[in-house]
């Protein structure tokens, strides 16, 4: 494998998951599988097992800013992946730094709450999140629940009219939206990638990414974190958005199929499925 430094310098800005299945720890592992050593700035410490999150402790916005400042003193990253952000102040701190490097691709996984129900970003911070962060991203990767909260549409509308949800999200300013259908029903896992048309803002190009749903007897932890990091890693390798998303989704499907379980909690992804 090529030496990590030659393959890019990713920056991850995300919450710590000490169980190792999601968050910052998952992101760093995924980047490593693509041959990249990621810089990693924690935005929050969580207390959790693989089964549930019991506490979220925000990192003070000034401390997030100073970590970013010192990490970036070594030069700009080749790609940025943003995950959990715990409050409006941290959202602003991250947005301020990203505004200084507008040519760097940013993949944002809008983790508003954990699947076990623990709130991460307070509802009152969502308008700031949309205005200063979603607006600046290359790609935003909501699931249906997150898309409903970000757009103000009902979840039923997001499920029945995904193109409306994608168009509404694109109006906030990102270049592309990956609306994930993984938490829905049925025997297929259908994601939709909506890409802004620079010539006609009202008509995004939408690609349907259809994969077989792998029967899940137990939840898998960290799928959204791993998918967004895999896409970001592929962008850092110079792949175009659509092939990067297609290949990352195929990687994730294999990682879910190979997931393992130590106790009664959620399974961990098969990290070896990632890599290019
Ligand atoms: O999977 C979403 C997620 C992201 N980041 C952290 C998490 C979780 C889910 O538990 O703990 C830190």
PDB file of C-alpha atoms and ligand atoms in Angstrom:
ATOM      1  CA  UNK A   1       0.000   0.000   0.000  1.00  0.00           C
ATOM      2  CA  UNK A   2       1.145   3.559  -0.714  1.00  0.00           C
ATOM      3  CA  UNK A   3       2.445   5.367   2.368  1.00  0.00           C
ATOM      4  CA  UNK A   4      -0.462   7.098   4.179  1.00  0.00           C
ATOM      5  CA  UNK A   5       0.896  10.625   3.763  1.00  0.00           C
ATOM      6  CA  UNK A   6       0.978  10.208  -0.023  1.00  0.00           C
ATOM      7  CA  UNK A   7      -2.721   9.379  -0.170  1.00  0.00           C
ATOM      8  CA  UNK A   8      -4.028  12.563   1.442  1.00  0.00           C
ATOM      9  CA  UNK A   9      -4.466  14.369   4.733  1.00  0.00           C
ATOM     10  CA  UNK A  10      -8.065  13.990   5.922  1.00  0.00           C
ATOM     11  CA  UNK A  11      -9.456  15.895   8.881  1.00  0.00           C
ATOM     12  CA  UNK A  12     -12.224  14.368  10.984  1.00  0.00           C
ATOM     13  CA  UNK A  13     -14.312  16.597  13.265  1.00  0.00           C
ATOM     14  CA  UNK A  14     -16.656  14.355  15.256  1.00  0.00           C
ATOM     15  CA  UNK A  15     -17.742  13.006  18.639  1.00  0.00           C
ATOM     16  CA  UNK A  16     -15.809  10.354  20.516  1.00  0.00           C
ATOM     17  CA  UNK A  17     -17.437   6.929  20.804  1.00  0.00           C
ATOM     18  CA  UNK A  18     -15.354   5.014  23.345  1.00  0.00           C
ATOM     19  CA  UNK A  19     -17.011   1.730  22.324  1.00  0.00           C
ATOM     20  CA  UNK A  20     -15.109   2.154  19.048  1.00  0.00           C
ATOM     21  CA  UNK A  21     -18.008   1.341  16.735  1.00  0.00           C
ATOM     22  CA  UNK A  22     -19.072   4.834  15.657  1.00  0.00           C
ATOM     23  CA  UNK A  23     -17.978   8.464  15.780  1.00  0.00           C
ATOM     24  CA  UNK A  24     -14.395   9.669  15.645  1.00  0.00           C
ATOM     25  CA  UNK A  25     -12.907   6.247  16.357  1.00  0.00           C
ATOM     26  CA  UNK A  26     -14.833   4.637  13.475  1.00  0.00           C
ATOM     27  CA  UNK A  27     -13.936   7.489  11.122  1.00  0.00           C
ATOM     28  CA  UNK A  28     -10.203   7.198  11.830  1.00  0.00           C
ATOM     29  CA  UNK A  29     -10.318   3.431  11.281  1.00  0.00           C
ATOM     30  CA  UNK A  30     -12.129   3.823   7.960  1.00  0.00           C
ATOM     31  CA  UNK A  31      -9.648   6.412   6.660  1.00  0.00           C
ATOM     32  CA  UNK A  32      -6.804   4.115   7.669  1.00  0.00           C
ATOM     33  CA  UNK A  33      -8.301   1.364   5.500  1.00  0.00           C
ATOM     34  CA  UNK A  34      -7.943   3.689   2.477  1.00  0.00           C
ATOM     35  CA  UNK A  35      -4.325   4.302   3.420  1.00  0.00           C
ATOM     36  CA  UNK A  36      -4.816   7.661   5.116  1.00  0.00           C
ATOM     37  CA  UNK A  37      -3.807   8.891   8.552  1.00  0.00           C
ATOM     38  CA  UNK A  38      -6.581  11.311   9.580  1.00  0.00           C
ATOM     39  CA  UNK A  39      -6.202  14.256  11.926  1.00  0.00           C
ATOM     40  CA  UNK A  40      -9.035  13.902  14.448  1.00  0.00           C
ATOM     41  CA  UNK A  41     -10.635  16.709  16.470  1.00  0.00           C
ATOM     42  CA  UNK A  42     -13.225  15.606  19.073  1.00  0.00           C
ATOM     43  CA  UNK A  43     -16.309  17.810  19.448  1.00  0.00           C
ATOM     44  CA  UNK A  44     -17.882  15.868  22.315  1.00  0.00           C
ATOM     45  CA  UNK A  45     -17.170  12.954  24.612  1.00  0.00           C
ATOM     46  CA  UNK A  46     -19.960  10.408  24.789  1.00  0.00           C
ATOM     47  CA  UNK A  47     -20.506   7.708  27.378  1.00  0.00           C
ATOM     48  CA  UNK A  48     -21.809   4.592  25.685  1.00  0.00           C
ATOM     49  CA  UNK A  49     -21.664   0.868  25.164  1.00  0.00           C
ATOM     50  CA  UNK A  50     -22.438  -0.721  21.823  1.00  0.00           C
ATOM     51  CA  UNK A  51     -26.078  -0.837  22.993  1.00  0.00           C
ATOM     52  CA  UNK A  52     -26.818   2.775  23.960  1.00  0.00           C
ATOM     53  CA  UNK A  53     -25.511   6.279  24.597  1.00  0.00           C
ATOM     54  CA  UNK A  54     -26.008   7.476  28.180  1.00  0.00           C
ATOM     55  CA  UNK A  55     -24.246  10.858  28.226  1.00  0.00           C
ATOM     56  CA  UNK A  56     -22.897  13.510  25.829  1.00  0.00           C
ATOM     57  CA  UNK A  57     -20.382  16.034  27.151  1.00  0.00           C
ATOM     58  CA  UNK A  58     -19.744  18.873  24.672  1.00  0.00           C
ATOM     59  CA  UNK A  59     -16.175  20.047  24.139  1.00  0.00           C
ATOM     60  CA  UNK A  60     -16.100  23.838  24.654  1.00  0.00           C
ATOM     61  CA  UNK A  61     -16.239  25.707  21.333  1.00  0.00           C
ATOM     62  CA  UNK A  62     -12.978  27.573  22.114  1.00  0.00           C
ATOM     63  CA  UNK A  63     -11.243  24.244  22.644  1.00  0.00           C
ATOM     64  CA  UNK A  64     -12.571  22.924  19.312  1.00  0.00           C
ATOM     65  CA  UNK A  65     -11.332  26.139  17.642  1.00  0.00           C
ATOM     66  CA  UNK A  66      -7.872  25.914  19.149  1.00  0.00           C
ATOM     67  CA  UNK A  67      -7.523  22.232  18.231  1.00  0.00           C
ATOM     68  CA  UNK A  68      -8.501  23.048  14.632  1.00  0.00           C
ATOM     69  CA  UNK A  69      -6.125  26.008  14.555  1.00  0.00           C
ATOM     70  CA  UNK A  70      -3.125  23.948  15.652  1.00  0.00           C
ATOM     71  CA  UNK A  71      -3.953  20.913  13.499  1.00  0.00           C
ATOM     72  CA  UNK A  72      -4.312  23.152  10.435  1.00  0.00           C
ATOM     73  CA  UNK A  73      -0.991  24.879  11.107  1.00  0.00           C
ATOM     74  CA  UNK A  74       0.508  21.900   9.239  1.00  0.00           C
ATOM     75  CA  UNK A  75      -1.424  22.873   6.105  1.00  0.00           C
ATOM     76  CA  UNK A  76      -4.928  22.370   4.702  1.00  0.00           C
ATOM     77  CA  UNK A  77      -6.522  18.913   4.701  1.00  0.00           C
ATOM     78  CA  UNK A  78      -7.394  17.150   1.437  1.00  0.00           C
ATOM     79  CA  UNK A  79     -10.920  16.435   2.697  1.00  0.00           C
ATOM     80  CA  UNK A  80     -12.970  17.091   5.854  1.00  0.00           C
ATOM     81  CA  UNK A  81     -15.513  14.743   7.407  1.00  0.00           C
ATOM     82  CA  UNK A  82     -17.843  16.302   9.993  1.00  0.00           C
ATOM     83  CA  UNK A  83     -19.927  14.168  12.364  1.00  0.00           C
ATOM     84  CA  UNK A  84     -21.505  14.891  15.756  1.00  0.00           C
ATOM     85  CA  UNK A  85     -21.671  18.560  16.749  1.00  0.00           C
ATOM     86  CA  UNK A  86     -23.081  19.135  20.257  1.00  0.00           C
ATOM     87  CA  UNK A  87     -24.271  22.774  20.199  1.00  0.00           C
ATOM     88  CA  UNK A  88     -24.608  25.964  18.146  1.00  0.00           C
ATOM     89  CA  UNK A  89     -21.292  27.353  19.437  1.00  0.00           C
ATOM     90  CA  UNK A  90     -19.339  24.337  18.169  1.00  0.00           C
ATOM     91  CA  UNK A  91     -21.266  24.518  14.867  1.00  0.00           C
ATOM     92  CA  UNK A  92     -20.117  28.132  14.489  1.00  0.00           C
ATOM     93  CA  UNK A  93     -16.524  27.316  15.457  1.00  0.00           C
ATOM     94  CA  UNK A  94     -16.356  24.569  12.808  1.00  0.00           C
ATOM     95  CA  UNK A  95     -18.114  26.691  10.158  1.00  0.00           C
ATOM     96  CA  UNK A  96     -15.687  29.574  10.762  1.00  0.00           C
ATOM     97  CA  UNK A  97     -12.697  27.329  10.060  1.00  0.00           C
ATOM     98  CA  UNK A  98     -14.268  25.667   7.012  1.00  0.00           C
ATOM     99  CA  UNK A  99     -14.976  29.111   5.537  1.00  0.00           C
ATOM    100  CA  UNK A 100     -11.206  29.714   5.392  1.00  0.00           C
ATOM    101  CA  UNK A 101     -10.654  26.747   3.014  1.00  0.00           C
ATOM    102  CA  UNK A 102     -13.477  26.820   0.501  1.00  0.00           C
ATOM    103  CA  UNK A 103     -11.731  24.575  -2.034  1.00  0.00           C
ATOM    104  CA  UNK A 104     -11.535  21.608   0.375  1.00  0.00           C
ATOM    105  CA  UNK A 105     -14.375  19.057  -0.006  1.00  0.00           C
ATOM    106  CA  UNK A 106     -16.513  18.636   3.133  1.00  0.00           C
ATOM    107  CA  UNK A 107     -18.707  15.603   3.820  1.00  0.00           C
ATOM    108  CA  UNK A 108     -21.217  16.243   6.619  1.00  0.00           C
ATOM    109  CA  UNK A 109     -23.048  13.428   8.385  1.00  0.00           C
ATOM    110  CA  UNK A 110     -25.861  15.300  10.178  1.00  0.00           C
ATOM    111  CA  UNK A 111     -26.071  13.103  13.280  1.00  0.00           C
ATOM    112  CA  UNK A 112     -28.757  14.886  15.253  1.00  0.00           C
ATOM    113  CA  UNK A 113     -29.469  11.972  17.622  1.00  0.00           C
ATOM    114  CA  UNK A 114     -28.241   8.424  18.246  1.00  0.00           C
ATOM    115  CA  UNK A 115     -30.287   5.472  17.022  1.00  0.00           C
ATOM    116  CA  UNK A 116     -30.918   4.646  20.688  1.00  0.00           C
ATOM    117  CA  UNK A 117     -32.596   8.058  21.049  1.00  0.00           C
ATOM    118  CA  UNK A 118     -29.937  10.200  22.766  1.00  0.00           C
ATOM    119  CA  UNK A 119     -30.099  13.760  21.423  1.00  0.00           C
ATOM    120  CA  UNK A 120     -26.780  15.130  20.090  1.00  0.00           C
ATOM    121  CA  UNK A 121     -27.509  18.562  18.525  1.00  0.00           C
ATOM    122  CA  UNK A 122     -30.298  20.467  20.354  1.00  0.00           C
ATOM    123  CA  UNK A 123     -33.282  21.332  18.111  1.00  0.00           C
ATOM    124  CA  UNK A 124     -32.672  25.055  18.767  1.00  0.00           C
ATOM    125  CA  UNK A 125     -29.243  24.762  17.072  1.00  0.00           C
ATOM    126  CA  UNK A 126     -30.604  23.259  13.832  1.00  0.00           C
ATOM    127  CA  UNK A 127     -31.213  26.631  12.049  1.00  0.00           C
ATOM    128  CA  UNK A 128     -27.586  27.663  12.691  1.00  0.00           C
ATOM    129  CA  UNK A 129     -26.426  24.217  11.524  1.00  0.00           C
ATOM    130  CA  UNK A 130     -28.331  24.655   8.242  1.00  0.00           C
ATOM    131  CA  UNK A 131     -27.250  28.265   7.690  1.00  0.00           C
ATOM    132  CA  UNK A 132     -23.544  28.073   8.435  1.00  0.00           C
ATOM    133  CA  UNK A 133     -22.592  24.446   7.860  1.00  0.00           C
ATOM    134  CA  UNK A 134     -24.980  22.567   5.558  1.00  0.00           C
ATOM    135  CA  UNK A 135     -24.738  25.550   3.184  1.00  0.00           C
ATOM    136  CA  UNK A 136     -20.987  25.065   2.745  1.00  0.00           C
ATOM    137  CA  UNK A 137     -20.800  21.296   2.270  1.00  0.00           C
ATOM    138  CA  UNK A 138     -19.887  19.230  -0.750  1.00  0.00           C
ATOM    139  CA  UNK A 139     -22.147  16.416   0.439  1.00  0.00           C
ATOM    140  CA  UNK A 140     -24.642  16.000   3.296  1.00  0.00           C
ATOM    141  CA  UNK A 141     -25.703  12.439   4.180  1.00  0.00           C
ATOM    142  CA  UNK A 142     -28.990  12.422   6.171  1.00  0.00           C
ATOM    143  CA  UNK A 143     -31.117   9.375   6.848  1.00  0.00           C
ATOM    144  CA  UNK A 144     -34.875   9.808   6.515  1.00  0.00           C
ATOM    145  CA  UNK A 145     -35.348  10.890  10.136  1.00  0.00           C
ATOM    146  CA  UNK A 146     -32.604  13.512   9.884  1.00  0.00           C
ATOM    147  CA  UNK A 147     -33.892  14.719   6.506  1.00  0.00           C
ATOM    148  CA  UNK A 148     -37.341  15.251   8.031  1.00  0.00           C
ATOM    149  CA  UNK A 149     -35.945  17.290  10.894  1.00  0.00           C
ATOM    150  CA  UNK A 150     -33.675  19.379   8.654  1.00  0.00           C
ATOM    151  CA  UNK A 151     -36.385  20.149   6.072  1.00  0.00           C
ATOM    152  CA  UNK A 152     -39.398  20.438   8.374  1.00  0.00           C
ATOM    153  CA  UNK A 153     -41.184  17.816   6.229  1.00  0.00           C
ATOM    154  CA  UNK A 154     -42.877  14.894   7.945  1.00  0.00           C
ATOM    155  CA  UNK A 155     -41.043  11.581   7.868  1.00  0.00           C
ATOM    156  CA  UNK A 156     -43.889  10.128   5.769  1.00  0.00           C
ATOM    157  CA  UNK A 157     -43.342  12.879   3.171  1.00  0.00           C
ATOM    158  CA  UNK A 158     -39.595  12.197   3.083  1.00  0.00           C
ATOM    159  CA  UNK A 159     -40.312   8.485   2.515  1.00  0.00           C
ATOM    160  CA  UNK A 160     -43.040   9.036  -0.118  1.00  0.00           C
ATOM    161  CA  UNK A 161     -41.491  12.049  -1.867  1.00  0.00           C
ATOM    162  CA  UNK A 162     -37.723  11.720  -1.509  1.00  0.00           C
ATOM    163  CA  UNK A 163     -37.113  14.084  -4.426  1.00  0.00           C
ATOM    164  CA  UNK A 164     -38.925  16.855  -2.576  1.00  0.00           C
ATOM    165  CA  UNK A 165     -36.760  16.248   0.499  1.00  0.00           C
ATOM    166  CA  UNK A 166     -33.591  16.332  -1.625  1.00  0.00           C
ATOM    167  CA  UNK A 167     -34.643  19.544  -3.412  1.00  0.00           C
ATOM    168  CA  UNK A 168     -35.467  21.214  -0.093  1.00  0.00           C
ATOM    169  CA  UNK A 169     -32.084  20.249   1.371  1.00  0.00           C
ATOM    170  CA  UNK A 170     -30.226  21.459  -1.731  1.00  0.00           C
ATOM    171  CA  UNK A 171     -31.889  24.849  -1.305  1.00  0.00           C
ATOM    172  CA  UNK A 172     -29.816  25.316   1.858  1.00  0.00           C
ATOM    173  CA  UNK A 173     -26.737  25.366  -0.383  1.00  0.00           C
ATOM    174  CA  UNK A 174     -24.793  22.063  -0.348  1.00  0.00           C
ATOM    175  CA  UNK A 175     -23.549  20.723  -3.684  1.00  0.00           C
ATOM    176  CA  UNK A 176     -25.100  17.292  -3.126  1.00  0.00           C
ATOM    177  CA  UNK A 177     -27.328  15.317  -0.770  1.00  0.00           C
ATOM    178  CA  UNK A 178     -27.250  11.572  -0.136  1.00  0.00           C
ATOM    179  CA  UNK A 179     -30.656  10.661   1.291  1.00  0.00           C
ATOM    180  CA  UNK A 180     -30.187   7.245   2.900  1.00  0.00           C
ATOM    181  CA  UNK A 181     -33.013   4.742   3.025  1.00  0.00           C
ATOM    182  CA  UNK A 182     -31.201   2.201   5.185  1.00  0.00           C
ATOM    183  CA  UNK A 183     -33.528   2.578   8.178  1.00  0.00           C
ATOM    184  CA  UNK A 184     -36.644   2.027   6.065  1.00  0.00           C
ATOM    185  CA  UNK A 185     -38.519  -1.228   5.422  1.00  0.00           C
ATOM    186  CA  UNK A 186     -38.548  -3.579   2.434  1.00  0.00           C
ATOM    187  CA  UNK A 187     -35.950  -5.973   1.086  1.00  0.00           C
ATOM    188  CA  UNK A 188     -33.922  -3.290  -0.728  1.00  0.00           C
ATOM    189  CA  UNK A 189     -31.822  -0.513   0.779  1.00  0.00           C
ATOM    190  CA  UNK A 190     -32.388   2.447  -1.545  1.00  0.00           C
ATOM    191  CA  UNK A 191     -30.318   5.614  -1.222  1.00  0.00           C
ATOM    192  CA  UNK A 192     -30.776   8.639  -3.491  1.00  0.00           C
ATOM    193  CA  UNK A 193     -27.926  10.928  -4.449  1.00  0.00           C
ATOM    194  CA  UNK A 194     -29.098  14.393  -5.536  1.00  0.00           C
ATOM    195  CA  UNK A 195     -26.483  16.561  -7.224  1.00  0.00           C
ATOM    196  CA  UNK A 196     -27.035  20.257  -7.858  1.00  0.00           C
ATOM    197  CA  UNK A 197     -27.076  21.285 -11.515  1.00  0.00           C
ATOM    198  CA  UNK A 198     -25.035  24.505 -11.655  1.00  0.00           C
ATOM    199  CA  UNK A 199     -27.036  25.653 -14.705  1.00  0.00           C
ATOM    200  CA  UNK A 200     -30.485  24.960 -13.292  1.00  0.00           C
ATOM    201  CA  UNK A 201     -30.791  25.118  -9.506  1.00  0.00           C
ATOM    202  CA  UNK A 202     -34.382  23.874  -9.586  1.00  0.00           C
ATOM    203  CA  UNK A 203     -33.508  20.531 -11.267  1.00  0.00           C
ATOM    204  CA  UNK A 204     -30.955  18.419  -9.400  1.00  0.00           C
ATOM    205  CA  UNK A 205     -29.684  15.234 -11.024  1.00  0.00           C
ATOM    206  CA  UNK A 206     -30.833  12.310  -8.885  1.00  0.00           C
ATOM    207  CA  UNK A 207     -29.139   8.913  -8.948  1.00  0.00           C
ATOM    208  CA  UNK A 208     -30.875   5.929  -7.319  1.00  0.00           C
ATOM    209  CA  UNK A 209     -28.492   3.592  -5.497  1.00  0.00           C
ATOM    210  CA  UNK A 210     -30.247   0.332  -4.867  1.00  0.00           C
ATOM    211  CA  UNK A 211     -28.657  -2.433  -2.807  1.00  0.00           C
ATOM    212  CA  UNK A 212     -29.989  -5.626  -1.321  1.00  0.00           C
ATOM    213  CA  UNK A 213     -30.928  -5.124   2.338  1.00  0.00           C
ATOM    214  CA  UNK A 214     -28.893  -7.474   4.475  1.00  0.00           C
ATOM    215  CA  UNK A 215     -31.185  -9.184   6.997  1.00  0.00           C
ATOM    216  CA  UNK A 216     -30.344  -7.723  10.381  1.00  0.00           C
ATOM    217  CA  UNK A 217     -31.202  -9.595  13.508  1.00  0.00           C
ATOM    218  CA  UNK A 218     -29.223  -7.136  15.569  1.00  0.00           C
ATOM    219  CA  UNK A 219     -28.441  -3.507  14.965  1.00  0.00           C
ATOM    220  CA  UNK A 220     -25.076  -2.559  13.482  1.00  0.00           C
ATOM    221  CA  UNK A 221     -23.375   0.413  15.106  1.00  0.00           C
ATOM    222  CA  UNK A 222     -21.709   3.217  13.157  1.00  0.00           C
ATOM    223  CA  UNK A 223     -22.964   2.609   9.611  1.00  0.00           C
ATOM    224  CA  UNK A 224     -23.603   6.310   8.875  1.00  0.00           C
ATOM    225  CA  UNK A 225     -20.227   7.377  10.277  1.00  0.00           C
ATOM    226  CA  UNK A 226     -18.396   4.736   8.256  1.00  0.00           C
ATOM    227  CA  UNK A 227     -20.254   5.469   5.012  1.00  0.00           C
ATOM    228  CA  UNK A 228     -19.574   9.220   5.127  1.00  0.00           C
ATOM    229  CA  UNK A 229     -15.899   8.614   5.964  1.00  0.00           C
ATOM    230  CA  UNK A 230     -15.575   6.074   3.141  1.00  0.00           C
ATOM    231  CA  UNK A 231     -17.032   8.612   0.689  1.00  0.00           C
ATOM    232  CA  UNK A 232     -14.711  11.342   2.026  1.00  0.00           C
ATOM    233  CA  UNK A 233     -11.702   9.014   1.722  1.00  0.00           C
ATOM    234  CA  UNK A 234     -12.578   8.222  -1.884  1.00  0.00           C
ATOM    235  CA  UNK A 235     -12.950  11.953  -2.658  1.00  0.00           C
ATOM    236  CA  UNK A 236      -9.484  12.504  -1.142  1.00  0.00           C
ATOM    237  CA  UNK A 237      -8.187   9.848  -3.547  1.00  0.00           C
ATOM    238  CA  UNK A 238      -9.490  11.965  -6.426  1.00  0.00           C
ATOM    239  CA  UNK A 239     -12.646  10.025  -7.282  1.00  0.00           C
ATOM    240  CA  UNK A 240     -15.678  11.921  -8.588  1.00  0.00           C
ATOM    241  CA  UNK A 241     -18.682  12.180  -6.276  1.00  0.00           C
ATOM    242  CA  UNK A 242     -21.011   9.629  -7.890  1.00  0.00           C
ATOM    243  CA  UNK A 243     -18.456   6.805  -8.282  1.00  0.00           C
ATOM    244  CA  UNK A 244     -17.123   7.580  -4.793  1.00  0.00           C
ATOM    245  CA  UNK A 245     -20.606   7.218  -3.290  1.00  0.00           C
ATOM    246  CA  UNK A 246     -21.356   4.028  -5.263  1.00  0.00           C
ATOM    247  CA  UNK A 247     -18.085   2.383  -4.241  1.00  0.00           C
ATOM    248  CA  UNK A 248     -18.382   3.491  -0.591  1.00  0.00           C
ATOM    249  CA  UNK A 249     -21.904   2.052  -0.422  1.00  0.00           C
ATOM    250  CA  UNK A 250     -20.631  -1.262  -1.801  1.00  0.00           C
ATOM    251  CA  UNK A 251     -17.871  -1.218   0.845  1.00  0.00           C
ATOM    252  CA  UNK A 252     -20.440  -0.550   3.588  1.00  0.00           C
ATOM    253  CA  UNK A 253     -22.712  -3.355   2.373  1.00  0.00           C
ATOM    254  CA  UNK A 254     -19.798  -5.789   2.751  1.00  0.00           C
ATOM    255  CA  UNK A 255     -18.886  -4.303   6.145  1.00  0.00           C
ATOM    256  CA  UNK A 256     -22.453  -4.874   7.384  1.00  0.00           C
ATOM    257  CA  UNK A 257     -22.514  -8.418   5.990  1.00  0.00           C
ATOM    258  CA  UNK A 258     -19.327  -9.215   7.916  1.00  0.00           C
ATOM    259  CA  UNK A 259     -20.277  -7.408  11.160  1.00  0.00           C
ATOM    260  CA  UNK A 260     -19.462  -9.193  14.405  1.00  0.00           C
ATOM    261  CA  UNK A 261     -20.901  -9.091  17.875  1.00  0.00           C
ATOM    262  CA  UNK A 262     -19.161  -9.556  21.235  1.00  0.00           C
ATOM    263  CA  UNK A 263     -22.068  -9.243  23.654  1.00  0.00           C
ATOM    264  CA  UNK A 264     -25.785  -8.471  23.578  1.00  0.00           C
ATOM    265  CA  UNK A 265     -25.140  -4.982  22.168  1.00  0.00           C
ATOM    266  CA  UNK A 266     -24.973  -3.781  18.583  1.00  0.00           C
ATOM    267  CA  UNK A 267     -22.601  -5.457  16.164  1.00  0.00           C
ATOM    268  CA  UNK A 268     -19.455  -3.713  14.967  1.00  0.00           C
ATOM    269  CA  UNK A 269     -18.777  -3.326  11.281  1.00  0.00           C
ATOM    270  CA  UNK A 270     -16.204  -5.478   9.532  1.00  0.00           C
ATOM    271  CA  UNK A 271     -13.607  -2.726   9.085  1.00  0.00           C
ATOM    272  CA  UNK A 272     -11.594  -4.835   6.667  1.00  0.00           C
ATOM    273  CA  UNK A 273     -14.369  -4.406   4.060  1.00  0.00           C
ATOM    274  CA  UNK A 274     -13.302  -0.772   3.559  1.00  0.00           C
ATOM    275  CA  UNK A 275     -10.360   0.209   1.387  1.00  0.00           C
ATOM    276  CA  UNK A 276      -9.466   0.984  -2.180  1.00  0.00           C
TER     277      UNK A 276
HETATM  278  O1  LIG B   1     -23.814   6.902  14.553  1.00  0.00           O
HETATM  279  C1  LIG B   1     -23.970   8.203  14.955  1.00  0.00           C
HETATM  280  C2  LIG B   1     -22.962   8.588  15.990  1.00  0.00           C
HETATM  281  C3  LIG B   1     -22.012   9.536  15.668  1.00  0.00           C
HETATM  282  N1  LIG B   1     -21.084   9.945  16.538  1.00  0.00           N
HETATM  283  C4  LIG B   1     -21.031   9.439  17.768  1.00  0.00           C
HETATM  284  C5  LIG B   1     -21.945   8.481  18.151  1.00  0.00           C
HETATM  285  C6  LIG B   1     -22.948   8.052  17.253  1.00  0.00           C
HETATM  286  C7  LIG B   1     -23.928   7.035  17.632  1.00  0.00           C
HETATM  287  O2  LIG B   1     -23.964   6.537  18.701  1.00  0.00           O
HETATM  288  O3  LIG B   1     -21.880   7.980  19.373  1.00  0.00           O
HETATM  289  C8  LIG B   1     -19.982   9.911  18.710  1.00  0.00           C
END
